Each structure stands twice: as structure tokens, then as C-alpha cells.
XYZ file of N, CA and C in Angstrom:
861
model
N -49.043 -13.449 17.288
C -49.079 -13.518 18.686
C -49.844 -12.730 19.402
N -49.915 -11.275 19.287
C -50.690 -10.397 19.882
C -52.188 -10.468 19.421
N -53.296 -10.458 20.341
C -54.515 -10.500 19.906
C -55.185 -9.005 19.772
N -56.499 -9.135 19.453
C -57.065 -7.834 19.206
C -57.266 -6.975 20.469
N -57.271 -7.677 21.569
C -57.501 -7.006 22.983
C -56.298 -6.114 23.347
N -55.176 -6.452 22.553
C -53.845 -5.797 23.020
C -53.615 -4.554 21.937
N -54.499 -4.302 21.047
C -54.337 -3.309 20.024
C -54.153 -1.948 20.888
N -55.130 -1.676 21.746
C -54.974 -0.230 22.376
C -53.539 -0.052 23.101
N -53.171 -1.155 23.945
C -51.903 -1.008 24.505
C -50.675 -0.788 23.587
N -50.866 -1.690 22.302
C -49.869 -1.485 21.334
C -49.747 -0.080 20.860
N -50.914 0.653 20.640
C -50.884 1.950 20.362
C -50.246 2.981 21.314
N -50.493 2.703 22.582
C -49.947 3.522 23.659
C -48.376 3.257 23.772
N -47.988 1.954 23.442
C -46.489 1.809 23.478
C -45.908 2.256 22.358
N -46.561 2.401 21.054
C -46.015 3.124 19.917
C -45.872 4.488 20.268
N -46.880 5.223 20.875
C -46.766 6.580 21.378
C -45.660 6.954 22.022
N -45.582 5.944 23.169
C -44.440 6.190 24.231
C -43.000 6.128 23.479
N -42.909 4.926 22.570
C -41.693 4.774 21.722
C -41.385 5.884 20.931
N -42.329 6.579 20.368
C -42.044 7.530 19.349
C -41.522 8.891 20.067
N -41.739 8.869 21.409
C -41.267 10.176 22.238
C -39.849 9.843 22.781
N -39.379 8.536 22.447
C -37.935 8.222 22.934
C -37.002 8.409 21.854
N -36.300 9.308 21.660
C -35.210 9.480 20.836
C -33.790 9.248 21.408
N -32.782 9.660 20.693
C -31.469 9.460 21.276
C -31.323 10.105 22.538
N -30.881 9.411 23.576
C -30.835 10.007 24.953
C -29.707 10.982 24.853
N -28.720 10.694 24.291
C -27.580 11.513 24.287
C -26.853 11.618 22.966
N -26.461 12.790 22.687
C -25.690 12.843 21.311
C -24.280 12.223 21.369
N -23.828 12.162 22.729
C -22.555 11.511 22.838
C -22.658 10.060 23.005
N -21.766 9.249 22.261
C -21.726 7.759 22.260
C -21.429 7.287 23.697
N -22.076 6.111 24.044
C -21.960 5.537 25.389
C -21.050 4.328 25.314
N -20.078 4.100 26.356
C -19.199 2.975 26.438
C -20.019 1.897 27.108
N -20.181 0.660 26.292
C -20.864 -0.367 26.809
C -19.861 -1.575 26.829
N -19.897 -2.156 28.119
C -18.938 -3.378 28.387
C -19.911 -4.584 28.684
N -19.580 -5.626 27.904
C -20.394 -6.874 27.965
C -19.590 -7.976 28.574
N -20.105 -8.339 29.832
C -19.547 -9.411 30.779
C -20.180 -10.748 30.573
N -20.874 -10.977 29.419
C -21.566 -12.109 29.222
C -22.903 -12.544 30.179
N -23.359 -13.653 29.873
C -24.484 -14.063 30.702
C -24.266 -14.297 32.106
N -25.113 -13.699 32.937
C -24.726 -13.919 34.499
C -25.865 -14.881 35.058
N -27.089 -14.925 34.315
C -28.006 -15.947 34.771
C -28.671 -16.526 33.594
N -28.420 -17.636 33.341
C -29.020 -18.306 32.058
C -28.530 -19.952 31.982
N -28.618 -20.335 30.668
C -28.357 -21.755 30.409
C -27.879 -21.847 28.863
N -27.172 -22.734 28.551
C -26.772 -23.004 27.116
C -27.995 -23.428 26.222
N -28.117 -22.943 24.978
C -29.139 -23.289 24.035
C -28.541 -23.447 22.844
N -29.235 -24.528 22.060
C -28.817 -24.840 20.734
C -29.734 -24.097 19.770
N -29.199 -23.164 18.906
C -30.022 -22.342 18.024
C -29.493 -22.525 16.507
N -30.293 -22.058 15.584
C -29.920 -22.243 14.149
C -30.372 -20.778 13.440
N -29.433 -20.310 12.711
C -29.716 -18.995 12.150
C -29.789 -18.991 10.647
N -30.531 -18.255 9.874
C -30.463 -18.357 8.477
C -29.203 -17.883 7.852
N -28.366 -17.205 8.678
C -27.093 -16.692 8.250
C -25.856 -17.892 8.273
N -26.372 -19.052 8.621
C -25.484 -20.212 8.511
C -25.103 -20.709 9.954
N -25.296 -19.827 11.053
C -24.670 -20.361 12.338
C -25.515 -21.528 12.786
N -25.023 -22.567 13.370
C -25.837 -23.525 13.995
C -24.870 -24.101 15.170
N -25.269 -23.786 16.320
C -24.473 -24.230 17.495
C -25.011 -23.929 18.971
N -24.365 -23.999 19.850
C -24.771 -23.616 21.278
C -24.291 -22.194 21.615
N -25.194 -21.480 22.347
C -24.871 -20.119 22.736
C -25.458 -20.122 24.253
N -24.800 -19.011 24.981
C -25.356 -18.663 26.276
C -26.614 -17.855 26.188
N -27.671 -18.291 26.704
C -28.957 -17.529 26.654
C -29.411 -17.239 28.085
N -29.784 -15.995 28.324
C -30.237 -15.608 29.625
C -29.895 -14.036 30.023
N -29.886 -13.615 31.036
C -29.694 -12.159 31.612
C -28.206 -11.899 31.323
N -28.031 -10.883 30.601
C -26.454 -10.449 30.209
C -26.139 -9.206 31.319
N -25.056 -9.373 31.837
C -24.454 -8.391 32.651
C -23.747 -7.386 31.871
N -24.126 -6.030 31.841
C -23.419 -5.155 30.885
C -23.210 -3.896 31.843
N -22.265 -3.131 31.441
C -22.094 -1.790 32.100
C -22.231 -0.617 31.135
N -22.887 0.249 31.382
C -23.012 1.487 30.474
C -22.454 2.641 31.115
N -21.308 3.270 30.465
C -20.614 4.218 31.194
C -20.188 4.051 32.521
N -19.901 2.749 33.056
C -19.615 2.137 34.366
C -20.830 1.745 35.045
N -22.033 1.987 34.744
C -23.212 1.725 35.372
C -23.695 0.357 34.999
N -23.697 -0.545 36.081
C -24.112 -1.970 35.787
C -25.700 -2.163 35.509
N -26.049 -2.913 34.587
C -27.436 -3.077 34.044
C -27.695 -4.503 33.664
N -28.959 -4.902 33.876
C -29.359 -6.318 33.260
C -29.892 -5.987 31.925
N -29.423 -6.808 30.955
C -29.990 -6.785 29.631
C -30.232 -8.108 28.989
N -31.028 -7.997 27.949
C -31.230 -9.143 27.006
C -30.789 -8.749 25.593
N -30.102 -9.765 24.963
C -29.704 -9.457 23.635
C -31.044 -9.420 22.696
N -31.009 -8.494 21.755
C -32.144 -8.357 20.783
C -31.397 -8.528 19.306
N -30.067 -9.119 19.229
C -29.577 -9.209 18.032
C -28.653 -10.388 17.897
N -29.419 -11.540 17.717
C -28.787 -12.964 17.747
C -27.737 -12.992 16.506
N -27.793 -12.131 15.561
C -27.099 -12.306 14.324
C -25.874 -11.550 14.341
N -25.536 -10.936 15.500
C -24.153 -10.177 15.484
C -23.396 -10.567 16.690
N -22.087 -10.636 16.573
C -21.204 -10.987 17.663
C -21.250 -9.876 18.810
N -21.054 -10.354 19.934
C -20.953 -9.571 21.109
C -19.418 -8.956 21.170
N -19.395 -7.629 21.457
C -18.094 -6.978 21.703
C -17.695 -6.785 23.120
N -16.521 -7.201 23.537
C -16.343 -6.974 24.980
C -16.361 -5.667 25.454
N -16.100 -4.855 24.689
C -16.166 -3.448 25.051
C -16.170 -2.451 23.810
N -17.107 -1.600 23.725
C -17.228 -0.636 22.641
C -17.806 0.853 23.029
N -17.194 1.851 22.827
C -17.617 3.180 23.014
C -18.776 3.653 22.026
N -19.052 2.996 21.070
C -19.970 3.557 20.150
C -21.512 3.366 20.142
N -21.995 3.224 21.484
C -23.578 2.695 21.620
C -24.254 4.073 21.920
N -25.500 3.914 21.482
C -26.737 5.040 21.819
C -27.805 4.338 22.255
N -28.660 4.987 23.124
C -30.021 4.800 23.486
C -30.885 5.055 22.484
N -31.711 4.230 21.911
C -32.611 4.623 20.914
C -34.043 3.759 21.239
N -35.213 4.214 20.729
C -36.297 3.402 20.963
C -36.227 2.069 20.357
N -37.128 1.065 20.894
C -36.845 -0.418 20.407
C -37.414 -0.585 18.921
N -37.980 0.490 18.360
C -38.428 0.346 17.013
C -37.194 0.992 16.105
N -36.171 1.154 16.772
C -34.989 1.591 15.815
C -33.882 0.710 15.999
N -34.068 -0.523 16.576
C -33.072 -1.607 16.716
C -33.661 -2.908 16.630
N -32.911 -3.951 16.174
C -31.611 -3.846 15.644
C -31.436 -3.240 14.297
N -30.329 -3.471 13.619
C -30.191 -2.962 12.312
C -31.030 -3.803 11.320
N -31.437 -3.010 10.313
C -32.266 -3.600 9.313
C -31.426 -5.003 8.684
N -32.168 -6.205 8.354
C -33.685 -6.142 8.260
C -34.313 -6.694 9.441
N -33.745 -6.510 10.422
C -34.434 -7.318 11.659
C -34.779 -6.206 12.674
N -34.934 -4.941 12.094
C -35.490 -3.821 12.916
C -36.881 -4.130 13.497
N -37.153 -4.000 14.780
C -38.320 -4.379 15.385
C -39.546 -3.352 14.825
N -40.611 -4.162 14.492
C -41.886 -3.450 14.407
C -42.485 -2.880 15.808
N -43.442 -2.041 15.718
C -44.153 -1.599 16.928
C -44.739 -2.761 17.666
N -45.488 -3.564 16.889
C -46.106 -4.706 17.469
C -45.039 -5.703 18.264
N -43.937 -5.820 17.642
C -43.034 -6.702 18.178
C -42.208 -6.042 19.514
N -42.144 -4.843 19.281
C -41.475 -4.018 20.530
C -42.547 -4.189 21.728
N -43.793 -4.266 21.421
C -44.928 -4.328 22.414
C -44.817 -5.829 23.094
N -44.664 -6.655 22.237
C -44.568 -8.121 22.757
C -43.275 -8.357 23.674
N -42.046 -7.702 23.424
C -41.057 -7.778 24.277
C -41.289 -6.949 25.541
N -41.771 -5.815 25.483
C -42.102 -5.052 26.602
C -42.944 -5.957 27.570
N -43.977 -6.653 27.006
C -44.902 -7.490 27.761
C -44.243 -8.580 28.292
N -43.414 -9.376 27.580
C -42.704 -10.559 28.095
C -41.818 -10.156 29.295
N -41.200 -8.948 29.128
C -40.270 -8.531 30.142
C -41.133 -8.243 31.505
N -42.226 -7.649 31.291
C -43.272 -7.225 32.458
C -43.809 -8.588 33.076
N -43.956 -9.649 32.354
C -44.603 -10.887 32.713
C -43.578 -11.796 33.403
N -42.257 -11.727 32.923
C -41.538 -12.835 33.499
C -40.122 -12.405 33.955
N -39.746 -11.133 33.727
C -38.414 -10.820 34.278
C -38.387 -10.464 35.736
N -37.260 -11.067 36.427
C -36.932 -10.852 37.748
C -35.529 -10.926 37.905
N -34.920 -9.958 38.540
C -33.356 -9.964 38.795
C -32.904 -11.320 39.284
N -33.727 -12.022 40.074
C -33.130 -13.147 40.764
C -33.939 -14.408 40.114
N -34.445 -14.325 38.980
C -35.254 -15.494 38.429
C -34.296 -16.619 38.092
N -34.844 -17.892 38.043
C -34.122 -19.054 37.793
C -33.297 -19.010 36.396
N -32.327 -19.886 36.436
C -31.598 -20.098 35.305
C -32.414 -20.351 34.041
N -33.170 -21.445 34.164
C -33.797 -21.887 32.874
C -34.917 -21.048 32.569
N -35.552 -20.258 33.404
C -36.513 -19.189 33.030
C -35.866 -18.054 32.458
N -34.655 -17.690 32.738
C -33.931 -16.625 32.143
C -33.603 -17.016 30.834
N -33.171 -18.158 30.615
C -32.878 -18.704 29.253
C -34.092 -18.685 28.235
N -35.153 -19.206 28.958
C -36.413 -19.215 28.163
C -36.848 -17.867 27.647
N -36.686 -16.943 28.497
C -37.006 -15.569 28.155
C -36.245 -15.005 26.951
N -34.897 -15.309 27.141
C -34.117 -14.813 26.069
C -34.234 -15.464 24.842
N -34.807 -16.684 24.827
C -35.043 -17.424 23.643
C -36.392 -16.989 23.001
N -37.387 -16.480 23.814
C -38.665 -16.079 23.321
C -38.469 -14.808 22.779
N -37.489 -13.835 23.205
C -37.175 -12.575 22.541
C -36.511 -12.854 21.276
N -35.640 -13.712 21.237
C -35.128 -13.948 19.990
C -36.092 -14.516 18.875
N -37.007 -15.277 19.330
C -38.012 -15.794 18.462
C -38.898 -14.565 17.713
N -39.127 -13.627 18.463
C -39.794 -12.436 18.183
C -38.930 -11.618 17.144
N -37.605 -11.452 17.301
C -36.745 -10.594 16.611
C -36.486 -11.367 15.214
N -36.055 -12.800 15.414
C -35.687 -13.321 14.083
C -36.749 -13.909 13.348
N -37.953 -14.333 13.894
C -39.001 -14.782 13.025
C -38.422 -16.115 12.460
N -38.721 -16.220 11.099
C -38.439 -17.467 10.489
C -36.910 -17.692 10.149
N -35.974 -16.587 10.528
C -34.568 -16.769 10.292
C -34.107 -17.235 11.643
N -34.964 -17.512 12.670
C -34.253 -18.192 13.929
C -35.087 -19.173 14.332
N -34.348 -20.243 14.804
C -35.004 -21.403 15.324
C -34.368 -22.156 16.549
N -34.905 -22.781 17.414
C -34.244 -23.301 18.593
C -34.400 -24.746 18.329
N -33.299 -25.487 18.377
C -33.131 -26.937 18.252
C -33.087 -27.459 19.680
N -34.048 -28.261 19.945
C -34.094 -29.095 21.250
C -34.829 -28.199 22.307
N -34.198 -28.334 23.545
C -34.789 -27.597 24.726
C -34.965 -26.102 24.383
N -36.256 -25.497 24.730
C -36.368 -23.943 24.621
C -36.712 -23.431 25.963
N -36.540 -24.244 27.008
C -36.657 -23.728 28.310
C -37.848 -22.881 28.621
N -38.990 -23.413 27.857
C -40.313 -22.702 28.141
C -40.557 -21.585 27.332
N -39.775 -21.165 26.185
C -39.876 -20.006 25.498
C -41.341 -20.032 24.744
N -41.628 -21.191 24.336
C -42.892 -21.324 23.549
C -44.160 -21.119 24.294
N -44.003 -21.525 25.619
C -45.072 -21.214 26.529
C -45.275 -19.829 26.914
N -44.026 -19.146 26.973
C -44.083 -17.665 27.316
C -44.860 -16.876 26.080
N -44.396 -17.390 24.851
C -45.033 -16.702 23.713
C -46.487 -16.975 23.596
N -46.850 -18.014 23.925
C -48.334 -18.323 23.999
C -49.066 -17.454 25.084
N -48.476 -17.285 25.998
C -48.956 -16.471 27.180
C -49.247 -15.086 26.967
N -48.624 -14.525 25.870
C -48.836 -13.189 25.525
C -50.289 -12.910 24.813
N -50.864 -14.016 24.278
C -52.269 -13.758 23.876
C -53.333 -13.372 24.775
N -53.074 -13.708 26.085
C -54.106 -13.320 27.049
C -53.607 -12.339 27.984
N -52.428 -11.880 27.740
C -51.944 -10.878 28.728
C -52.562 -9.337 28.458
N -52.932 -8.642 29.458
C -53.674 -7.340 29.332
C -52.930 -6.331 30.158
N -51.977 -6.518 30.777
C -51.219 -5.681 31.740
C -50.420 -4.717 31.101
N -49.829 -3.743 31.749
C -48.782 -2.799 31.155
C -47.532 -3.447 30.907
N -46.966 -2.980 29.958
C -45.473 -3.390 29.459
C -44.586 -2.774 30.250
N -43.347 -3.157 30.179
C -42.130 -2.538 30.934
C -41.707 -1.467 30.198
N -41.209 -0.448 30.834
C -40.485 0.682 30.253
C -39.126 0.347 29.630
N -38.962 0.056 28.504
C -37.573 -0.443 28.017
C -37.112 0.632 26.795
N -35.858 0.430 26.765
C -35.166 1.150 25.769
C -34.038 0.186 25.248
N -33.627 0.719 23.947
C -32.567 -0.332 23.316
C -31.265 0.603 23.334
N -30.287 -0.321 23.335
C -28.763 0.232 23.095
C -28.315 -0.468 21.885
N -27.954 0.369 20.857
C -27.519 -0.044 19.592
C -26.189 0.519 19.317
N -25.201 -0.212 18.791
C -23.955 0.041 18.449
C -23.191 -0.875 17.609
N -21.862 -1.012 17.647
C -21.119 -1.714 16.772
C -21.169 -3.232 16.787
N -21.638 -3.624 18.149
C -21.674 -5.033 18.450
C -23.161 -5.455 18.482
N -23.456 -6.465 19.467
C -24.832 -6.809 19.816
C -25.694 -5.598 20.115
N -26.963 -5.565 19.782
C -27.982 -4.585 20.341
C -28.710 -5.293 21.549
N -28.864 -4.304 22.573
C -29.430 -4.911 23.955
C -30.756 -4.158 24.156
N -31.400 -4.782 24.918
C -32.679 -4.080 25.572
C -32.547 -4.010 27.149
N -32.790 -2.860 27.712
C -32.719 -2.648 29.078
C -33.826 -1.833 29.562
N -34.028 -1.986 30.962
C -34.910 -0.967 31.564
C -34.471 0.421 31.262
N -35.371 1.403 31.155
C -34.895 2.708 30.910
C -34.310 3.218 32.167
N -33.179 3.706 32.119
C -32.504 4.210 33.390
C -33.191 5.253 33.950
N -33.206 5.437 35.287
C -33.982 6.628 35.887
C -33.343 8.017 35.542
N -34.135 8.779 35.120
C -33.760 10.092 34.683
C -33.257 10.149 33.157
N -33.311 9.047 32.627
C -32.981 9.068 31.098
C -34.106 9.510 30.253
N -35.334 9.488 30.901
C -36.492 10.006 30.053
C -36.349 11.437 29.855
N -35.925 12.316 30.905
C -35.910 13.732 31.072
C -34.975 14.091 29.808
N -33.899 13.345 29.451
C -32.897 13.679 28.558
C -33.299 13.578 27.228
N -34.291 12.590 26.962
C -34.750 12.289 25.491
C -35.242 13.542 24.873
N -35.190 13.443 23.466
C -35.651 14.561 22.630
C -36.545 13.850 21.665
N -37.825 14.295 21.713
C -38.871 13.662 20.767
C -38.435 13.949 19.453
N -38.670 12.769 18.616
C -38.410 12.806 17.146
C -39.433 13.653 16.481
N -38.925 14.755 15.939
C -40.007 15.706 15.228
C -40.850 14.905 14.157
N -42.063 15.139 14.134
C -42.810 14.530 13.009
C -42.702 15.288 11.783
N -42.549 14.681 10.645
C -42.415 15.334 9.345
C -43.702 16.331 9.121
N -43.656 17.414 8.831
C -44.889 18.245 8.495
C -44.595 19.172 7.298
N -45.472 19.425 6.561
C -45.223 20.419 5.480
C -45.267 21.721 5.943
N -44.505 22.539 5.405
C -44.199 23.889 5.739
C -45.467 24.643 5.133
N -46.158 25.351 5.866
C -47.230 26.099 5.345
C -46.795 27.294 4.426
N -47.534 27.226 3.386
C -47.114 28.326 2.194
C -47.711 29.557 2.860
N -47.015 30.517 2.968
C -47.558 31.929 3.249
C -48.449 32.479 2.467
N -49.721 33.094 2.905
C -50.647 33.597 2.035
C -50.180 34.815 1.564
N -50.144 35.084 0.057
C -49.712 36.343 -0.317
C -50.546 37.272 -0.208
N -49.965 38.479 0.407
C -50.955 39.628 0.631
C -50.769 40.735 -0.483
N -51.982 41.257 -0.839
C -51.751 42.318 -1.859
C -51.074 43.426 -1.472
N -49.989 43.971 -2.247
C -49.285 45.157 -1.897
C -50.077 46.329 -2.281
N -50.105 47.164 -1.092
C -50.861 48.397 -1.288
C -50.203 49.388 -2.216
N -51.198 49.790 -3.160
C -50.691 50.796 -4.141
C -50.712 52.162 -3.613
N -49.606 52.912 -3.365
C -49.583 54.273 -2.792
C -50.427 55.193 -3.620
N -51.389 55.929 -2.858
C -52.199 56.985 -3.460
C -51.259 58.114 -3.839
N -51.406 58.268 -5.240
C -50.533 59.539 -5.651
C -50.811 60.893 -5.000
N -49.984 61.624 -4.532
C -50.280 62.983 -3.929
C -50.682 63.944 -4.938
N -51.443 64.923 -4.716
C -52.005 65.854 -5.647
C -50.933 66.852 -5.915
N -50.510 67.007 -7.060
C -49.554 68.085 -7.393
C -50.215 68.734 -8.704
N -49.686 70.233 -8.681
C -50.189 70.841 -9.866
C -49.601 70.375 -11.134
N -50.462 70.447 -11.983
C -49.972 69.766 -13.395
C -49.119 70.825 -14.022
N -47.850 70.401 -14.240
C -47.077 71.483 -14.899
C -47.409 71.772 -16.246
N -47.355 73.029 -16.644
C -47.852 73.701 -17.939
C -46.706 73.346 -18.957
N -47.281 72.702 -20.093
C -46.180 72.406 -21.076
C -45.946 73.536 -21.766
N -44.641 73.692 -22.150
C -44.068 74.815 -22.928
C -44.438 74.684 -24.476
N -45.115 75.699 -24.793
C -45.725 75.585 -26.172
C -44.686 75.346 -27.092
N -44.905 74.492 -28.125
C -43.807 74.099 -29.039
C -44.059 75.294 -30.249
N -42.945 75.911 -30.482
C -42.935 77.175 -31.473
C -43.173 76.635 -32.596
N -44.190 77.502 -33.383
C -44.726 77.129 -34.810
C -43.753 77.691 -35.851
N -43.386 77.005 -36.699
C -42.477 77.367 -37.717
C -43.107 78.386 -38.645
N -42.411 79.434 -39.200
C -43.046 80.528 -40.056
C -43.574 79.750 -41.394
N -44.840 79.996 -41.621
C -45.224 79.290 -42.774
C -44.538 79.907 -44.130
N -44.434 79.018 -45.137
C -43.807 79.308 -46.362
C -44.990 80.153 -47.181
N -44.581 80.879 -48.203
C -45.645 81.427 -49.007
C -46.455 80.414 -49.776
N -47.596 80.727 -49.561
C -48.724 79.648 -50.201
C -48.797 80.116 -51.700
N -48.684 79.060 -52.631
C -48.854 79.511 -53.963
C -50.278 79.633 -54.213
N -50.695 80.785 -55.062
C -51.992 81.261 -55.161
C -52.894 80.074 -55.851
N -54.010 80.107 -55.589
C -54.723 79.061 -56.377
C -54.818 79.169 -57.921
N -55.182 78.146 -58.617
C -55.103 78.273 -59.967
C -53.926 77.304 -60.496
N -54.163 77.232 -61.707
C -53.054 76.168 -62.242
C -51.721 76.869 -62.300
N -50.648 76.033 -62.192
C -49.387 76.715 -62.013
C -48.937 77.278 -63.460
N -48.112 78.378 -63.308
C -47.748 79.015 -64.583
C -46.964 78.017 -65.587
N -47.108 78.242 -66.763
C -46.390 77.379 -67.806
C -44.988 77.870 -67.911
N -44.131 77.100 -67.659
C -42.586 77.501 -67.735
C -42.403 77.513 -69.259
N -41.488 78.441 -69.602
C -41.066 78.602 -71.061
C -40.433 77.368 -71.589
N -40.714 77.300 -72.932
C -40.273 75.903 -73.494
C -38.816 75.857 -73.641
N -38.102 75.786 -72.571
C -36.616 75.480 -72.593
C -35.868 76.713 -72.381
N -34.567 76.638 -72.174
C -33.727 77.804 -71.930
C -33.584 78.789 -73.193
N -33.463 80.109 -72.809
C -33.447 81.182 -73.707
C -31.908 81.269 -74.254
N -31.707 81.176 -75.567
C -30.177 81.108 -76.131
C -29.585 82.452 -75.707
N -28.205 82.456 -75.478
C -27.799 83.892 -75.322
C -27.406 84.500 -76.760
N -27.456 85.794 -76.380
C -27.463 86.798 -77.819
C -26.081 86.406 -78.456
N -26.223 86.293 -79.819
C -24.966 85.975 -80.538
C -24.157 87.278 -80.812
N -24.644 88.433 -80.614
C -23.673 89.742 -80.935
C -22.962 90.053 -79.736
N -23.098 89.433 -78.581
C -22.276 89.795 -77.439
C -20.810 89.171 -77.648
N -19.711 90.008 -77.690
C -18.510 89.375 -78.023
C -17.909 88.792 -76.726
N -16.959 87.967 -76.941
C -16.406 87.353 -75.672
C -15.298 88.163 -75.274
N -14.630 87.862 -74.183
C -13.627 88.611 -73.513
C -12.449 88.943 -74.553
N -12.255 88.111 -75.462
C -11.017 88.250 -76.183
C -11.164 89.306 -77.282
N -12.535 90.044 -77.544
C -12.563 91.110 -78.712
C -12.476 92.467 -78.063
N -12.166 92.702 -76.944
C -12.247 94.049 -76.283
C -11.182 94.892 -76.800
N -9.957 94.394 -77.146
C -8.975 95.394 -77.603
C -9.135 95.931 -78.948
N -9.621 95.293 -79.952
C -9.895 95.651 -81.260
C -10.904 96.762 -81.354
N -11.893 96.739 -80.391
C -12.909 97.710 -80.184
C -12.295 99.037 -79.743
N -11.479 98.961 -78.772
C -10.804 100.083 -78.323
C -9.911 100.757 -79.439
N -9.390 99.988 -80.121
C -8.462 100.710 -81.036
C -9.155 101.299 -82.236
N -10.270 100.660 -82.524
C -11.060 101.419 -83.516
C -11.703 102.661 -83.030
N -11.958 102.705 -81.756
C -12.558 104.087 -81.143
C -11.414 105.154 -81.156
N -10.171 104.820 -80.941
C -9.273 105.743 -80.948
C -8.973 106.241 -82.347
N -8.949 105.511 -83.333
C -8.785 105.849 -84.695
C -9.746 106.834 -85.180
N -11.146 106.381 -84.752
C -12.217 107.190 -85.196
C -12.047 108.673 -84.554
N -11.639 108.828 -83.360
C -11.437 110.164 -82.742
C -10.307 110.849 -83.590
N -9.456 110.083 -83.855
C -8.291 110.878 -84.637
C -8.788 111.358 -85.917
N -9.626 110.648 -86.471
C -10.102 110.931 -87.895
C -10.924 112.194 -87.734
N -11.781 112.166 -86.766
C -12.751 113.335 -86.478
C -11.963 114.608 -86.301
N -10.883 114.495 -85.530
C -10.084 115.801 -85.213
C -9.352 116.212 -86.466
N -9.008 115.376 -87.403
C -8.403 115.680 -88.555
C -9.349 116.407 -89.482
N -10.509 115.812 -89.424
C -11.433 116.409 -90.361
C -11.851 117.870 -89.925
N -11.977 117.938 -88.465
C -12.279 119.242 -87.907
C -11.191 120.265 -88.193
N -9.835 119.871 -88.462
C -8.765 120.728 -88.711
C -8.834 121.067 -90.294
N -9.205 120.174 -90.955
C -9.199 120.403 -92.409
C -10.312 121.605 -92.815
N -11.360 121.385 -91.986
C -12.543 122.177 -92.465
C -12.385 123.711 -92.363
N -11.712 124.080 -91.360
C -11.404 125.581 -91.331
C -10.431 126.049 -92.376
N -9.453 125.214 -92.653
C -8.646 125.586 -93.693
C -9.210 125.506 -95.115
N -10.143 124.681 -95.138
C -10.904 124.639 -96.500
C -11.876 125.882 -96.746
N -12.140 126.246 -95.615
C -13.023 127.542 -95.566
C -12.178 128.750 -95.753
N -11.012 128.757 -95.488
C -10.212 129.889 -95.603
C -9.879 129.902 -97.191
N -9.515 128.782 -97.683
C -9.273 128.826 -99.121
C -10.366 129.392 -99.956
N -11.622 129.028 -99.452
C -12.723 129.398 -100.388
C -12.949 130.893 -100.134
N -12.597 131.476 -99.058
C -12.716 132.896 -98.781
C -11.824 133.740 -99.704
N -10.580 133.364 -99.780
C -9.521 134.014 -100.539
C -10.157 134.036 -101.961
N -10.580 133.172 -102.610
C -11.062 133.163 -103.898
C -12.201 133.980 -104.094
């Protein structure tokens, strides 16, 4: 449906949508009062539904504030009241597999800018709702019978070159909605951070500290051991051929007493001889 002339506007819308994140971390209470301006339409869904629904501008309240909205989730039942809604970019609604692409979000913004008016006629409001559902559902959505000019609205997108409407989505437990961005809501949005690689810090060489000049300690001399006597040069002396046998004449400790007795007897004999010699001399003299 979009032509090449709308590419630049699509890119600008993508940039704007990328800056719209969840408006508030706190969930919003959304109350759905049904279609306030529209007409019944016969639709068929790939999920098996085939029947009449109310198509047109829906009257909702967000935290008690009334807003005009269009449904961007024909595959989900509307809830009368639910506190679990959040503001998100159009490219984050409705739930998968029907989440809007950037080009589809641009088409819805352009349709709103071209045809929406709070006091628009019933049939025109129904046609605008059906055209939005055609964009969201694709081949999973079809209108049976009267489409209230939805096909003509989609055809008009090919030649549209004006600015799109500033829209934002409400996503939650029930149907998802598209509404005009409430005044002041843009200031509360937090841009979605783009993923980026963490730069690797450049390693810096660690400075090696310069050693301070110190006096070199004098090493304690190692005491030299006293040298052993050096063998005089020459061939070593020839050892005797075996151990010298002990003398055979040396008596053992047991022969000491016989020698002592023999010595006493010898002395007595000498004394006796000495006594007999003078007596023999005297006998010889008398003769």
C-alpha cells in the first residue's frame, strides 16, 4: 500500500516511534465503553470467528480521562475494565504474531491524519476502523459485505504525502488500542536504549618501578676448611703382605703364677747356696 514517495516519512515515523517507550512504569486503568460512533460490520478471522461486530470510534477512559480510540486487535475480546495497560509505541502492539511493522504503523498514522474527526459520520468511522483492521490482520482478516469505504481509504494511502498523526498504543490484558498521544505524555517517555557493544578498555602497560641505588652488601666470605695432608708424589707404599702373627713365646694371662713361684724358689736356692759356701770354707780351713 505505501509507495516509494512515502519512504522518507516512514523513516521519520520509525525514528519517532523508537523514542516512545513505556510512558509510565505503573499500569494504567482502561475502561472500554464500546463504540460511540460507528456501524455494525460482518468480519471473518483466521481464528474461526465469523460474525457481526461494532466498528467505529471507541469511547475509553484511561485513569478516568476520556479518549477516542480505535481497536488494533480484532483477535482479542474487549474487557470492560482492566488495570493492566501500558502506553507503548505502535511497533510494540498488538501481541505477536500481529505486532505492527514500522510501515504498518506509518499507514495507520496516515489514515488517522487523513480521515479521523471526532464528529465524523457513522459510516466513515466504521470504514476507518475496518481499514485499520485490514492493515493489522492482513490475510488473517477479511470483511464480508459492506466495508463502509475501507478499501477506498487504503487506496488513498498511495498518494498521501502529508504528515502522520502522533499516535501511541495502549496494550494490556484485553484488546489493544491506538489513541492520540495525550498532552504531556511525550515528556514522560523514556527512549529505548539502543544495544551497543561495551568498548573494551585499552590495556596500558604497567610502569616498572626503577630500582633505587643501594650499596651492594658485601658477602661474608665462606670459611675454607683446613686442607688435609697431601700424600707425597710417587707411588703409594706397598703394604706388608698380610698381618704379622703374634709371638708364640708370650704367655697368656693364665701362666703368671707359675713364673712367680719359680722365681721365689730360685731365690731360696741362692740363699741356701750362699749359706753353705762359708761353712764349706770353714771346714776346709780346719783341715
